[in-house]
PDB file of C-alpha atoms in Angstrom:
ATOM      1  CA  MET F   1      29.998  24.173  -3.797  1.00  0.00           C
ATOM      2  CA  MET F   2      32.084  26.968  -5.274  1.00  0.00           C
ATOM      3  CA  VAL F   3      34.909  25.997  -7.596  1.00  0.00           C
ATOM      4  CA  GLU F   4      37.472  28.477  -8.872  1.00  0.00           C
ATOM      5  CA  LEU F   5      37.562  28.757 -12.651  1.00  0.00           C
ATOM      6  CA  GLY F   6      41.352  28.885 -12.688  1.00  0.00           C
ATOM      7  CA  ASP F   7      41.631  25.590 -10.814  1.00  0.00           C
ATOM      8  CA  VAL F   8      39.245  23.911 -13.249  1.00  0.00           C
ATOM      9  CA  VAL F   9      41.078  25.217 -16.317  1.00  0.00           C
ATOM     10  CA  ARG F  10      44.511  24.312 -14.947  1.00  0.00           C
ATOM     11  CA  GLY F  11      43.370  20.834 -13.958  1.00  0.00           C
ATOM     12  CA  ARG F  12      41.747  20.101 -17.304  1.00  0.00           C
ATOM     13  CA  ARG F  13      44.718  21.517 -19.222  1.00  0.00           C
ATOM     14  CA  ARG F  14      47.033  19.212 -17.309  1.00  0.00           C
ATOM     15  CA  GLU F  15      44.725  16.223 -17.882  1.00  0.00           C
ATOM     16  CA  LEU F  16      45.043  16.945 -21.603  1.00  0.00           C
ATOM     17  CA  ASN F  17      48.838  17.325 -21.288  1.00  0.00           C
ATOM     18  CA  LEU F  18      48.745  20.824 -22.757  1.00  0.00           C
ATOM     19  CA  THR F  19      51.081  23.685 -21.979  1.00  0.00           C
ATOM     20  CA  GLN F  20      49.636  27.136 -21.422  1.00  0.00           C
ATOM     21  CA  GLU F  21      50.995  28.111 -24.822  1.00  0.00           C
ATOM     22  CA  GLU F  22      49.338  25.131 -26.525  1.00  0.00           C
ATOM     23  CA  LEU F  23      45.999  25.870 -24.870  1.00  0.00           C
ATOM     24  CA  ALA F  24      46.239  29.518 -25.888  1.00  0.00           C
ATOM     25  CA  ASP F  25      46.809  28.464 -29.498  1.00  0.00           C
ATOM     26  CA  LEU F  26      43.943  25.982 -29.348  1.00  0.00           C
ATOM     27  CA  ALA F  27      41.562  28.557 -27.837  1.00  0.00           C
ATOM     28  CA  GLN F  28      42.829  31.367 -30.081  1.00  0.00           C
ATOM     29  CA  VAL F  29      43.613  33.634 -27.144  1.00  0.00           C
ATOM     30  CA  ALA F  30      46.826  35.168 -25.850  1.00  0.00           C
ATOM     31  CA  GLU F  31      48.934  33.065 -23.501  1.00  0.00           C
ATOM     32  CA  ARG F  32      48.594  35.852 -20.924  1.00  0.00           C
ATOM     33  CA  THR F  33      44.840  35.142 -20.930  1.00  0.00           C
ATOM     34  CA  ILE F  34      45.497  31.538 -19.883  1.00  0.00           C
ATOM     35  CA  ARG F  35      47.880  32.725 -17.166  1.00  0.00           C
ATOM     36  CA  ALA F  36      45.314  35.263 -15.958  1.00  0.00           C
ATOM     37  CA  ILE F  37      42.519  32.690 -15.779  1.00  0.00           C
ATOM     38  CA  GLU F  38      44.662  30.101 -14.006  1.00  0.00           C
ATOM     39  CA  SER F  39      45.932  32.632 -11.472  1.00  0.00           C
ATOM     40  CA  GLY F  40      42.406  33.768 -10.617  1.00  0.00           C
ATOM     41  CA  LYS F  41      42.516  37.274 -12.067  1.00  0.00           C
ATOM     42  CA  ARG F  42      39.051  38.827 -11.960  1.00  0.00           C
ATOM     43  CA  THR F  43      39.554  40.977 -15.062  1.00  0.00           C
ATOM     44  CA  VAL F  44      39.429  38.254 -17.721  1.00  0.00           C
ATOM     45  CA  ARG F  45      36.757  38.943 -20.341  1.00  0.00           C
ATOM     46  CA  LEU F  46      33.873  36.504 -20.204  1.00  0.00           C
ATOM     47  CA  ASP F  47      34.022  35.748 -23.936  1.00  0.00           C
ATOM     48  CA  LYS F  48      37.708  34.811 -23.625  1.00  0.00           C
ATOM     49  CA  ALA F  49      37.000  32.530 -20.665  1.00  0.00           C
ATOM     50  CA  VAL F  50      34.229  30.829 -22.666  1.00  0.00           C
ATOM     51  CA  GLN F  51      36.635  30.333 -25.606  1.00  0.00           C
ATOM     52  CA  VAL F  52      39.190  28.692 -23.317  1.00  0.00           C
ATOM     53  CA  LEU F  53      36.597  26.440 -21.704  1.00  0.00           C
ATOM     54  CA  GLY F  54      35.292  25.375 -25.107  1.00  0.00           C
ATOM     55  CA  ALA F  55      38.789  24.513 -26.283  1.00  0.00           C
ATOM     56  CA  ILE F  56      39.150  22.011 -23.440  1.00  0.00           C
ATOM     57  CA  GLY F  57      35.682  20.543 -23.809  1.00  0.00           C
ATOM     58  CA  LEU F  58      33.964  22.426 -20.993  1.00  0.00           C
ATOM     59  CA  GLU F  59      31.175  24.980 -20.914  1.00  0.00           C
ATOM     60  CA  LEU F  60      30.156  27.731 -18.537  1.00  0.00           C
ATOM     61  CA  THR F  61      26.653  27.662 -17.090  1.00  0.00           C
ATOM     62  CA  VAL F  62      25.186  30.580 -15.140  1.00  0.00           C
ATOM     63  CA  GLN F  63      22.325  30.186 -12.713  1.00  0.00           C
ATOM     64  CA  VAL F  64      20.522  33.309 -11.547  1.00  0.00           C
ATOM     65  CA  HIS F  65      18.595  33.286  -8.288  1.00  0.00           C
ATOM     66  CA  VAL F  66      15.927  35.962  -7.872  1.00  0.00           C
ATOM     67  CA  PRO F  67      15.116  36.599  -4.203  1.00  0.00           C
ATOM     68  CA  GLU F  68      11.447  36.389  -3.177  1.00  0.00           C
ATOM     69  CA  ALA F  69      11.513  40.061  -2.181  1.00  0.00           C
ATOM     70  CA  ILE F  70      11.822  41.239  -5.792  1.00  0.00           C
ATOM     71  CA  ARG F  71       9.549  38.740  -7.522  1.00  0.00           C
TER      72      ARG F  71
END
C-alpha cells in the first residue's frame, strides 16, 4: 500500500490542530516547506521531511528490495 507523504503530514497536522505555520515553527523549517510537503512536491529535501515528521511524532522508514538478479 502506497501512501503519499503529504496526505500523512496534513492528516496528522490536523489531528494535532496545528496550522501550517505552527508546524513549521515546531519543526524549525520554513512554512513553504510544509506547503511543499502537503502538496506533494517532489523536491523537498529528505532531512527537512524527517524534521517535519519528527515534530508530529512520526518517523520515516525506508525498505530496500534487492532483486534476485543482482544478489
